[in-house]
Amino acid sequence: MENDNLLVVENLKKYYPINASVLGKAKSFVKAVDDVSFTIKRGTTMGLVGESGCGKTTVGRTILRLHDVTGGTVMFKGRDLAKLSKKELRSLRPHMQMIFQDPYSSLSPRMPVGEIIGEAVRTHNIVPKSQYQSYIRKVMKDCGLQPQYFYRYPHEFSGGQRQRICIARAVALNPEFIICDEPVSALDVSIQAQIINLMKDLQTQFGYTYLFISHDLSVVEHISDTIGVMYLGNLVETGDKAKIFANPMHPYTKALLSAVPMPDPDMKMNRIILKGDIPSPANPPSGCKFRTRCQYCMDVCEKEVPQFREYEPGHRVACHLYSQE
Amino acid sequence: MAVLNKFKKKKIQGVDDTEYLTLRDERRISKENAKITREFERNKARKNVPESEYLSQMRDSRNVVEFDDLHTYFYTDIGTVKAVDGVTYDVPQGTTVGIVGESGCGKSVTSLSLMQLVQAPQGQIVSGEIRYLASDGKCYNIAKMPRSEMLHIRGKEISMIFQEPMTSLNPVFTIGEQMDEVVLLHEEGATAESAKAHSIEMLQLVGIAMPDKVYASYPHELSGGMRQRVMIAMALSCGPRLIIADEPTTALDVTIQAQILDLLRGIKDKINGSIMLITHDLGVIAEMADYVVVMYAGRIIEKGTVREIFHTPKHPYTVGLMRSKPSVNKAVDRLYSIPGQVPNPINMPNHCYFKNRCEKCTEKCGGEYPPMLQFSPTHFAACYLYEEDRDAVYFDALTGKKSE
């Protein structure tokens, strides 16, 4: 079923030049995203986790062509986004939307809510002019906003409601694919639950496909169907949620999972505490990038980059520990 | 004109209960506030205050700090915000007390009151006592202490780790300069050399690999986890009896969070001090704290030992907080969410603040603010639900489900 895959990302690369000389020729690159491949099936949610600075957000932004692609392909509904012209891209834009992390800085303080949600609807002619008002009000209602707030400004809303506005803005265009870049990390716990429930409800109602970027594993576990774990620009493990959480294979995934504090005082954890910080992406370690912090590091890790291989159906890992078998 | 009318704000019943103040009202309020705060400020700035005025007696000599009916208000131009409204709890020696709650519920203001760091002149400790048992055996009431005396305690005996390691280090000074300053201020007879040696030793204590290099570098050269370590080293530098950690790991990644929590735990034992841990992450609390205080809208709604709070939570808000957090390896179809949001803290009515969001709300909740009910020597909660039957179980803590 090739048609099942809404988004196929293959060998996606995004390098940023640094130390450019006077003539504009870059001497070296920061490999923010280096050879990332995954697929997302229609109507499912993929969670992307990793520490800050590992390239999660860059993956999201590059898929939407908010940044240009350095290499690789992004097939969205059978078309390669990386090669589309601006005009073609524009016609595809309504089908893919983004929800940003900080609801305080991603809304224009000078626009009323109705205009924030409706601006793109008008630009893309989603509904006829006569139905515009009622359409926006319906979208607001779907997202748990009172339609009376149409003429209010963002500063009159709390964080949770602002995030609802951001969601309404994305949803108003009838997209198929929404990238959510840490949509709940700036919110309080009780508000987080409201927003997550809203996103799940919208998904069952309209069949959206989400790419959910977050560093909070418990949230990702709750909302995702498949999960990708990133480290320093690479995917180190992908697979079904159940497989990853029940049987994490990559040492980094194991450490990440064990580091999540559990809300139970009697639980004794065998915590794997990683030493040190994430290395600089401008000068990553040779071979396996994780080897500097890995407790199972072997000689081969220094020399060879581990291949991203499938070890059981739907569960892929990039680690030398499993390459001998 | 019809176009303009469209943009006019219509007041919606039930949705829009906040009143908009006229400019005249605002001016009147701010004038009144100025009068009140001036009085407070004058009191604080007095010189040669006799010690008897701020000496007090601890209720229990095993405690380091006792908050007793503390009220901290903010006199703003739109009304008085009762940020902390009658908070009472103890911090025993050698323990970790966790303070949980959503943002805006007064967690941080409580701890800032203890440091006398509340934003003045708007923010003032209005009444109540904060008793602190100093290392010299005297018990001070910090709420009444003059500013000059406070200098000897702040940073030396009580120190604080702030949430944002990014903004709480000065970007134009090296780490070393900032760390030495603490030592030079508080240690008598400290010289530049001894301060440097001490700072480097502290950096080593918090697990920084190359303390000499970090000592000479600027904050922007370090990663978030390293900066937080520097903050902790700075807080430890004078051997404090109490460390206030205000969301020390919120801005950090999980793997770094695990490192920092591990470090804090180790250090508490090493210096035999107490920690006040302020956070909204229940997982962190469960792991670190001995006692837990749950705050909501400026008041304590439940307090007890960590086991009591997590195994037999009483207050609907505590239960709601626990159920709304998804947890790893515990699958639920739908997250529980507490409806609504934390109420506007201005002009709060005198009934249970959680009333509008509570699913167990009864007629009684509309009356007086519920009293603190005692469930065990250490476990208290303020809720009418348990007035008749203290052992009643309305919520099952382990499954998170409501039991009938």
XYZ file of C-alpha atoms in Angstrom:
729
model
C 0.000 0.000 0.000
C 2.157 2.822 -1.270
C -0.711 5.290 -0.969
C -0.875 4.807 2.755
C 2.252 6.824 3.275
C 1.463 10.500 3.428
C 5.025 11.607 3.975
C 8.191 9.802 2.986
C 11.434 11.460 4.030
C 14.571 9.971 2.578
C 18.159 10.877 3.429
C 17.136 14.367 4.435
C 20.129 16.636 4.989
C 20.351 20.179 6.185
C 23.766 21.774 6.598
C 24.410 25.299 7.761
C 27.638 26.893 6.572
C 29.926 28.381 9.205
C 33.238 30.197 8.984
C 32.375 31.494 5.532
C 35.287 33.277 3.899
C 35.047 36.719 2.349
C 34.080 35.260 -1.026
C 31.195 33.421 0.607
C 32.703 30.010 0.333
C 31.949 27.990 3.412
C 34.854 26.243 5.050
C 32.833 23.954 7.243
C 29.270 23.047 8.008
C 27.067 22.413 10.978
C 25.262 19.240 10.078
C 21.984 20.016 11.830
C 20.182 17.186 10.096
C 22.299 14.466 8.587
C 20.705 11.653 6.664
C 17.316 11.265 8.260
C 14.748 8.902 6.749
C 11.274 8.028 7.960
C 7.726 7.603 6.728
C 4.466 8.685 8.265
C 1.261 6.857 7.432
C -1.921 8.776 6.782
C -3.913 9.510 9.917
C -1.163 8.557 12.364
C 1.107 10.510 14.652
C 4.852 10.265 14.640
C 6.647 11.525 17.702
C 10.144 12.926 17.328
C 12.143 13.063 20.552
C 15.631 14.069 21.506
C 17.598 16.568 23.540
C 17.677 20.221 22.616
C 20.081 20.888 19.793
C 19.661 17.481 18.198
C 17.886 18.815 15.124
C 14.254 17.914 15.812
C 12.938 21.352 14.948
C 15.160 21.639 11.891
C 13.686 18.401 10.545
C 10.200 19.836 10.928
C 11.057 23.135 9.339
C 12.979 21.576 6.486
C 10.089 19.282 5.637
C 7.851 22.319 5.227
C 10.592 24.039 3.191
C 10.780 26.852 5.724
C 14.474 26.127 5.301
C 15.885 24.926 2.020
C 16.922 21.327 1.773
C 20.624 20.544 1.387
C 20.056 17.003 0.186
C 17.553 14.161 0.103
C 13.909 13.953 -0.806
C 10.685 14.780 0.988
C 7.791 13.035 -0.750
C 4.483 14.502 0.304
C 1.464 12.914 -1.382
C 3.771 11.570 -4.067
C 5.451 14.892 -4.895
C 8.971 15.849 -3.942
C 8.717 19.002 -1.868
C 12.429 19.595 -2.069
C 12.265 20.207 -5.810
C 9.047 22.183 -6.161
C 9.115 25.760 -7.370
C 7.783 28.518 -5.143
C 4.517 28.674 -7.043
C 3.876 24.951 -6.862
C 4.827 24.949 -3.226
C 2.342 27.689 -2.486
C -0.535 25.615 -3.815
C 0.531 22.761 -1.550
C 0.994 24.908 1.555
C -2.624 24.656 2.779
C -2.200 20.907 3.038
C 0.628 21.132 5.527
C 0.623 23.378 8.556
C 2.677 24.007 11.620
C 1.943 24.710 15.285
C 4.758 26.463 17.094
C 6.156 26.092 20.555
C 5.610 29.447 22.143
C 2.043 30.726 21.871
C 3.208 34.084 23.208
C 5.518 34.934 20.348
C 3.820 33.178 17.455
C 0.681 35.342 17.366
C 0.727 38.866 15.994
C -0.230 41.210 18.834
C -1.838 43.628 16.381
C -4.328 41.268 14.792
C -7.651 40.209 16.226
C -8.124 36.491 16.659
C -10.591 36.134 13.789
C -8.098 37.741 11.440
C -5.221 35.570 12.680
C -7.219 32.452 11.955
C -8.833 33.758 8.787
C -5.977 35.471 6.951
C -4.690 32.331 5.297
C -8.227 31.082 4.648
C -8.852 34.144 2.499
C -5.502 33.969 0.770
C -6.028 30.391 -0.261
C -9.755 30.745 -0.993
C -10.693 27.839 1.195
C -14.341 28.895 1.459
C -16.500 31.308 -0.575
C -16.603 34.856 0.742
C -20.195 34.564 1.897
C -19.394 31.669 4.220
C -16.137 33.125 5.530
C -17.454 34.459 8.856
C -19.447 31.383 9.763
C -16.566 29.129 8.737
C -14.077 30.857 11.025
C -16.543 30.751 13.893
C -17.047 27.042 13.332
C -13.300 26.443 13.381
C -13.002 28.428 16.603
C -15.739 26.340 18.160
C -14.051 23.113 17.061
C -10.901 24.234 18.835
C -12.697 25.114 22.051
C -12.699 28.881 21.594
C -15.808 30.960 22.109
C -16.867 32.368 18.709
C -17.531 35.655 20.503
C -13.772 36.107 20.819
C -13.594 36.883 17.088
C -12.572 40.507 17.595
C -10.360 40.002 20.621
C -6.590 40.450 20.545
C -4.083 37.777 21.632
C -2.976 39.609 24.782
C -6.430 39.083 26.252
C -5.940 35.330 26.321
C -4.125 32.930 28.605
C -1.389 30.595 27.384
C -3.696 27.649 26.885
C -6.184 29.659 24.883
C -3.435 31.154 22.765
C -2.274 27.680 21.886
C -5.868 26.927 20.893
C -5.726 29.938 18.568
C -2.515 28.583 17.040
C -4.191 25.231 16.517
C -7.275 26.884 15.018
C -5.048 28.820 12.617
C -3.471 25.600 11.393
C -6.723 23.666 11.267
C -8.661 26.369 9.406
C -6.935 25.510 6.138
C -8.150 21.936 6.180
C -4.651 20.504 6.186
C -3.779 16.844 5.972
C -0.467 17.106 7.731
C 0.382 19.203 10.782
C 3.819 19.602 12.305
C 3.565 20.338 16.002
C 6.803 21.770 17.334
C 6.682 21.344 21.122
C 3.091 22.566 21.299
C 2.634 21.935 25.014
C 6.032 22.491 26.599
C 5.301 26.143 27.428
C 2.033 25.296 29.190
C 1.000 24.237 32.678
C 0.314 20.589 33.425
C -3.466 20.874 33.589
C -3.576 23.002 30.425
C -1.222 20.561 28.680
C -3.777 17.815 29.154
C -6.510 20.004 27.642
C -4.437 20.790 24.562
C -3.345 17.193 24.046
C -6.940 16.019 24.305
C -8.012 18.674 21.812
C -5.355 17.566 19.343
C -6.408 13.938 19.696
C -10.082 14.822 19.246
C -9.337 16.814 16.097
C -7.356 13.894 14.741
C -10.185 11.400 15.194
C -12.674 13.894 13.796
C -10.784 15.066 10.726
C -8.109 12.422 10.246
C -5.065 14.654 10.494
C -1.552 13.314 10.330
C 0.804 14.750 12.942
C 4.535 15.006 13.282
C 4.822 15.691 16.985
C 8.161 17.148 18.045
C 8.796 17.154 21.775
C 11.412 16.467 24.388
C 8.817 15.222 26.878
C 8.730 11.453 26.514
C 5.569 10.966 28.524
C 3.633 13.315 26.252
C 5.090 11.705 23.152
C 4.189 8.260 24.395
C 0.644 9.360 24.984
C -0.007 10.921 21.597
C 2.163 9.027 19.097
C 1.741 5.843 17.110
C 5.349 5.652 15.947
C 8.378 7.257 17.497
C 11.704 8.468 16.175
C 14.587 9.180 18.524
C 17.142 11.722 17.313
C 20.657 12.355 18.470
C 22.911 15.039 17.028
C 21.255 15.213 13.618
C 20.731 11.494 13.176
C 17.821 9.231 13.818
C 19.126 6.521 16.123
C 15.956 4.505 16.539
C 12.501 4.405 14.998
C 9.595 2.083 15.524
C 6.125 1.575 16.883
C 5.445 3.227 20.183
C 4.874 -0.079 21.967
C 8.112 -1.557 20.658
C 10.244 1.421 21.559
C 8.882 1.765 25.066
C 8.802 -1.956 25.840
C 12.096 -2.812 24.232
C 14.367 0.184 23.659
C 17.432 -1.039 21.781
C 19.736 1.928 21.300
C 21.677 2.880 24.451
C 20.593 6.484 24.004
C 16.909 5.562 23.954
C 17.459 3.464 27.050
C 19.093 6.354 28.875
C 16.419 8.775 27.736
C 13.636 6.513 28.965
C 15.260 5.835 32.289
C 15.818 9.541 32.909
C 12.109 10.348 32.973
C 11.121 10.902 36.599
C 8.197 8.714 37.636
C 5.425 10.114 39.820
C 5.671 7.306 42.342
C 7.844 7.713 45.436
C 8.278 3.967 45.970
C 9.542 3.228 42.526
C 13.228 2.417 42.517
C 14.737 3.142 39.167
C 17.817 1.726 37.595
C 18.749 5.043 36.184
C 21.307 5.300 33.437
C 22.860 8.703 33.891
C 24.580 9.954 30.772
C 27.880 11.669 31.330
C 28.483 15.118 29.971
C 26.624 17.169 27.413
C 25.600 16.714 23.832
C 28.697 17.371 21.655
C 28.830 20.349 19.330
C 27.253 19.539 15.955
C 29.962 21.599 14.242
C 32.549 19.096 15.317
C 30.819 15.778 16.006
C 32.715 12.682 17.158
C 33.855 10.294 14.458
C 32.010 7.053 13.833
C 28.949 6.727 16.011
C 28.117 10.196 17.293
C 26.843 8.872 20.581
C 30.024 7.005 21.474
C 31.395 9.746 23.756
C 28.528 9.267 26.182
C 27.771 5.598 25.598
C 28.458 3.017 28.284
C 28.701 0.176 25.758
C 31.218 1.958 23.535
C 33.459 -0.453 21.571
C 36.459 -0.002 19.289
C 34.364 -0.254 16.174
C 32.177 2.678 17.276
C 35.053 5.067 16.778
C 35.842 3.949 13.259
C 32.566 3.141 11.578
C 29.277 4.931 11.338
C 26.603 2.427 12.338
C 24.069 1.532 9.678
C 20.413 2.224 10.232
C 18.996 -1.289 10.010
C 15.737 -3.046 10.657
C 16.010 -5.556 13.471
C 12.402 -6.542 13.741
C 9.522 -5.470 11.528
C 8.947 -1.770 12.011
C 11.820 -1.265 14.444
C 15.040 0.214 13.129
C 18.171 0.995 15.107
C 21.546 2.485 14.269
C 23.967 0.857 16.689
C 26.973 -1.443 16.402
C 25.763 -3.469 19.376
C 23.249 -5.188 17.160
C 25.181 -5.347 13.901
C 27.015 -8.605 14.628
C 23.853 -10.668 14.912
C -20.235 53.651 11.815
C -21.549 50.125 11.595
C -18.056 48.978 10.829
C -16.744 50.472 14.034
C -19.512 48.938 16.076
C -18.416 45.534 14.931
C -15.104 45.985 16.673
C -16.620 47.162 19.924
C -16.102 44.848 22.808
C -19.288 43.153 23.884
C -19.419 41.832 27.385
C -20.279 38.176 27.470
C -22.073 36.912 30.511
C -20.285 34.150 32.335
C -17.267 34.384 30.088
C -16.156 37.899 30.769
C -16.391 38.573 34.410
C -13.300 40.700 34.615
C -14.223 44.342 34.936
C -12.363 46.942 32.968
C -11.181 49.749 35.230
C -11.537 53.356 34.301
C -8.457 55.524 34.339
C -9.791 57.401 37.354
C -10.209 54.190 39.329
C -6.742 53.147 38.419
C -5.298 56.429 39.602
C -7.182 56.204 42.872
C -5.968 52.671 43.511
C -2.387 53.499 42.725
C -2.493 56.484 45.075
C -3.821 54.338 47.898
C -1.231 51.687 47.165
C 1.579 54.214 47.261
C 0.484 55.226 50.740
C 0.484 51.632 51.980
C 3.745 50.587 50.413
C 5.546 53.731 51.570
C 4.802 52.738 55.138
C 6.202 49.245 54.587
C 9.326 50.525 52.886
C 10.001 53.048 55.632
C 9.790 50.268 58.164
C 12.258 48.127 56.264
C 14.821 50.868 55.758
C 15.128 51.781 59.454
C 18.590 51.698 60.981
C 19.701 50.334 64.356
C 16.627 48.210 64.871
C 16.852 46.452 68.256
C 17.360 42.745 67.800
C 14.442 41.915 70.097
C 12.073 43.177 67.413
C 12.884 40.408 64.999
C 13.844 37.614 67.343
C 11.334 34.840 67.699
C 10.872 31.344 69.029
C 10.762 28.199 66.883
C 7.794 25.909 67.369
C 10.034 22.893 66.908
C 13.796 23.120 67.173
C 14.233 20.413 64.538
C 12.958 22.782 61.857
C 15.155 25.124 59.900
C 12.353 27.292 58.623
C 8.766 27.680 59.741
C 6.256 29.640 57.705
C 3.441 30.792 59.931
C 0.337 32.259 58.315
C 2.401 34.171 55.785
C 0.634 36.793 53.669
C 2.489 38.398 50.781
C 0.473 40.845 48.714
C 1.215 42.769 45.561
C -0.303 46.231 45.418
C -0.848 46.673 41.695
C -2.719 49.378 39.848
C -5.649 47.094 39.173
C -6.067 45.848 42.712
C -4.372 43.876 45.435
C -3.049 40.480 44.378
C -2.924 38.092 47.280
C -0.083 36.046 45.910
C 0.501 34.231 49.191
C -2.522 34.150 51.436
C -2.038 32.392 54.728
C 0.654 29.800 54.123
C 1.865 27.635 57.006
C 4.430 24.888 56.723
C 7.754 23.728 58.134
C 11.037 22.759 56.593
C 12.708 20.235 58.933
C 16.485 19.984 59.136
C 18.063 17.672 56.595
C 14.954 17.056 54.493
C 13.693 18.069 51.090
C 10.356 19.820 50.954
C 8.709 19.918 47.545
C 6.288 22.662 46.638
C 3.986 21.886 43.710
C 1.418 23.888 41.841
C 0.695 25.499 38.515
C 2.208 28.801 37.529
C 0.735 31.749 39.355
C -0.180 29.859 42.484
C 2.391 31.518 44.737
C 5.153 28.908 44.918
C 7.916 31.267 43.949
C 6.618 34.234 45.923
C 6.676 32.110 49.088
C 10.332 31.337 48.580
C 11.171 34.890 47.558
C 9.534 36.103 50.774
C 11.934 33.904 52.665
C 14.839 35.570 50.876
C 13.326 39.056 51.208
C 13.561 39.311 47.463
C 9.920 40.074 46.685
C 9.670 42.806 44.073
C 9.351 45.970 46.175
C 7.647 48.361 46.654
C 4.598 46.674 45.108
C 5.232 43.341 46.770
C 5.124 43.351 50.569
C 4.971 40.789 53.336
C 1.804 41.994 55.013
C 1.526 39.705 57.990
C 2.672 36.393 59.349
C 6.046 35.109 60.414
C 8.887 33.359 58.663
C 11.003 31.917 61.438
C 14.513 30.903 60.587
C 16.831 29.061 62.938
C 20.247 30.507 62.215
C 23.522 28.669 62.692
C 24.244 30.734 65.828
C 21.198 29.193 67.498
C 19.087 32.347 67.337
C 15.674 32.304 65.732
C 14.997 35.228 63.422
C 11.703 36.386 62.043
C 12.631 37.169 58.467
C 9.356 38.957 57.787
C 10.401 41.737 60.175
C 14.145 41.686 59.686
C 15.733 44.939 58.517
C 17.429 44.867 55.143
C 20.939 45.367 56.493
C 20.692 42.332 58.766
C 19.293 40.190 55.985
C 22.548 40.609 54.063
C 24.268 38.287 56.526
C 21.782 35.500 55.903
C 20.967 35.801 52.227
C 23.482 33.939 50.111
C 25.358 32.651 53.146
C 22.907 30.635 55.192
C 20.028 30.483 52.743
C 20.871 30.389 49.077
C 18.833 30.044 45.958
C 19.102 28.280 42.621
C 17.003 29.971 39.988
C 15.057 28.497 37.141
C 16.817 30.084 34.207
C 20.542 29.522 34.387
C 20.657 31.572 31.201
C 19.376 34.809 32.712
C 20.574 34.495 36.271
C 24.270 34.624 35.467
C 25.748 37.957 34.501
C 26.957 37.770 30.890
C 29.712 40.372 31.228
C 31.624 38.745 34.085
C 33.465 35.459 34.044
C 32.152 32.577 36.109
C 35.128 32.994 38.424
C 34.478 36.668 39.127
C 30.843 35.929 39.954
C 31.708 33.031 42.204
C 34.501 34.802 44.049
C 32.186 37.677 44.862
C 30.033 35.440 47.046
C 33.019 34.224 49.016
C 34.613 37.642 49.395
C 31.350 39.084 50.690
C 30.504 36.422 53.206
C 33.724 34.843 54.418
C 35.722 36.923 56.810
C 39.383 37.313 55.949
C 38.994 35.882 52.481
C 41.621 36.976 49.996
C 41.475 36.856 46.219
C 43.637 33.738 46.199
C 41.679 31.873 48.835
C 38.418 32.809 47.127
C 39.664 31.443 43.840
C 40.798 28.215 45.401
C 37.450 27.864 47.125
C 35.471 28.555 43.937
C 37.431 25.982 41.976
C 36.879 23.461 44.722
C 33.138 24.149 44.552
C 33.098 23.735 40.776
C 34.801 20.400 41.258
C 32.222 19.397 43.843
C 29.368 19.814 41.368
C 31.086 17.566 38.877
C 32.587 19.995 36.401
C 35.431 18.255 34.629
C 37.790 21.168 34.007
C 37.104 23.651 36.814
C 40.069 25.888 35.939
C 38.817 26.364 32.426
C 35.223 26.966 33.480
C 36.407 29.400 36.157
C 37.886 31.631 33.484
C 35.063 31.379 30.949
C 31.969 33.483 30.390
C 28.432 32.127 30.877
C 27.648 32.048 27.136
C 30.484 29.599 26.575
C 28.796 26.970 28.701
C 25.842 24.701 27.973
C 22.588 24.857 29.923
C 23.457 21.940 32.158
C 26.894 23.386 32.918
C 25.404 26.773 33.751
C 22.971 25.162 36.146
C 25.906 23.370 37.768
C 27.672 26.709 38.157
C 24.529 28.137 39.767
C 24.474 25.219 42.189
C 28.184 25.631 42.945
C 27.603 29.306 43.642
C 24.683 28.527 45.932
C 26.785 26.008 47.852
C 29.822 28.153 48.135
C 29.199 29.412 51.681
C 27.878 26.157 53.086
C 24.208 27.125 53.349
C 21.804 25.475 55.770
C 18.952 25.777 53.322
C 18.947 25.733 49.535
C 15.912 26.991 47.679
C 15.757 25.411 44.248
C 13.189 27.235 42.128
C 12.411 24.955 39.185
C 16.074 23.988 38.856
C 15.545 21.560 35.983
C 12.580 22.957 34.081
C 14.717 24.544 31.374
C 16.869 21.437 30.938
C 16.649 18.203 28.966
C 15.641 14.980 30.683
C 19.095 13.473 30.570
C 20.636 16.619 32.045
C 17.769 16.835 34.536
C 18.681 13.365 35.785
C 22.293 14.513 36.272
C 21.299 17.658 38.166
C 18.804 15.888 40.444
C 21.393 13.255 41.226
C 23.847 16.008 42.087
C 21.395 17.866 44.338
C 20.587 14.679 46.220
C 24.242 13.921 46.792
C 25.024 17.426 47.928
C 22.185 17.582 50.430
C 23.692 14.650 52.279
C 27.184 16.046 52.022
C 26.398 19.399 53.648
C 23.533 18.082 55.798
C 21.316 20.936 54.677
C 17.696 21.179 53.705
C 16.266 21.798 50.249
C 13.104 23.612 49.294
C 12.310 22.285 45.848
C 9.806 24.258 43.831
C 8.532 22.580 40.696
C 5.422 21.694 38.753
C 6.757 18.295 37.752
C 5.244 15.644 39.993
C 7.816 13.117 38.833
C 10.657 15.238 40.171
C 8.805 15.702 43.457
C 8.179 11.981 43.884
C 11.825 11.306 43.368
C 13.371 14.023 45.482
C 11.043 15.193 48.225
C 10.354 13.916 51.733
C 7.461 16.286 52.332
C 5.149 17.793 49.726
C 3.165 21.014 49.845
C 0.522 21.521 47.152
C -0.395 25.141 46.519
C -3.291 26.606 44.611
C -4.021 30.311 44.117
C -1.862 31.448 47.019
C -3.003 28.914 49.570
C -1.902 25.477 50.644
C -4.601 22.990 49.741
C -2.787 19.846 50.817
C 0.436 18.912 52.548
C 1.936 15.696 53.829
C 4.772 13.248 53.390
C 5.552 12.223 49.850
C 3.931 8.808 50.332
C 0.752 10.255 51.767
C 0.402 12.683 48.882
C 1.086 10.136 46.161
C -0.717 7.127 47.639
C -3.683 8.722 49.371
C -4.188 12.128 47.795
C -7.197 13.856 49.282
C -7.815 17.163 47.556
C -9.465 16.991 44.112
C -6.841 19.379 42.746
C -3.951 17.145 43.820
C -5.692 14.196 42.190
C -6.394 16.227 39.067
C -2.743 17.247 38.779
C -1.613 13.639 39.029
C -4.105 12.359 36.529
C -3.493 15.068 33.942
C 0.174 14.202 33.597
C 0.749 11.383 31.125
C 3.280 8.958 32.474
C 5.567 6.573 30.697
C 4.387 2.944 30.614
C 0.913 3.815 31.837
C -1.398 3.972 28.862
C -4.692 5.843 29.045
C -7.046 6.558 26.179
C -7.757 10.074 27.204
C -5.950 12.303 29.607
C -7.896 13.702 32.477
C -7.936 17.446 32.306
C -8.968 19.885 34.976
C -11.457 22.188 33.262
C -10.837 25.917 33.183
C -7.754 27.639 34.503
C -6.238 29.152 37.623
C -8.530 32.029 38.661
C -7.580 35.673 38.420
C -5.924 36.420 41.764
C -7.433 39.884 42.131
C -10.416 40.263 44.473
C -10.831 36.597 45.226
C -14.074 35.672 46.955
C -13.833 33.859 50.253
C -14.947 30.435 49.103
C -12.863 27.464 48.010
C -10.794 28.773 45.083
C -10.952 25.473 43.319
C -14.752 25.378 43.405
C -15.361 26.242 39.758
C -13.016 23.576 38.446
C -13.871 20.820 40.886
C -15.917 17.814 39.868
C -16.761 16.974 43.471
C -18.108 20.424 44.240
C -21.037 20.526 46.654
C -23.302 23.285 47.959
C -21.085 23.722 50.948
C -18.155 24.796 48.791
C -19.905 28.087 48.087
C -19.561 29.051 51.737
C -16.509 29.927 53.807
C -13.038 28.861 52.724
C -12.687 25.227 53.891
C -10.571 24.662 57.015
C -7.441 22.490 57.040
C -8.478 18.976 57.985
C -5.979 16.660 59.586
C -5.708 13.082 58.345
C -2.520 11.959 60.067
C 0.145 13.717 62.148
C 1.633 15.025 58.925
C -1.160 14.942 56.353
C -3.497 17.932 55.956
C -5.925 19.023 53.254
C -8.383 21.861 52.905
C -11.564 20.359 51.479
C -15.129 19.924 52.674
C -15.356 16.447 51.127
C -13.752 14.811 54.116
C -15.419 16.762 56.861
C -17.558 13.876 58.084
C -15.418 10.928 57.164
C -11.655 11.375 57.235
C -11.018 7.944 55.727
C -13.386 8.404 52.825
C -11.822 7.485 49.515
C -13.114 9.397 46.531
C -10.148 8.876 44.274
C -7.986 5.873 43.686
C -4.434 7.080 43.609
C -2.895 4.115 41.855
C -5.215 3.757 38.894
C -6.084 7.423 38.864
C -9.733 6.488 38.383
C -12.602 7.925 40.302
C -14.034 5.352 42.685
C -17.648 5.490 43.685
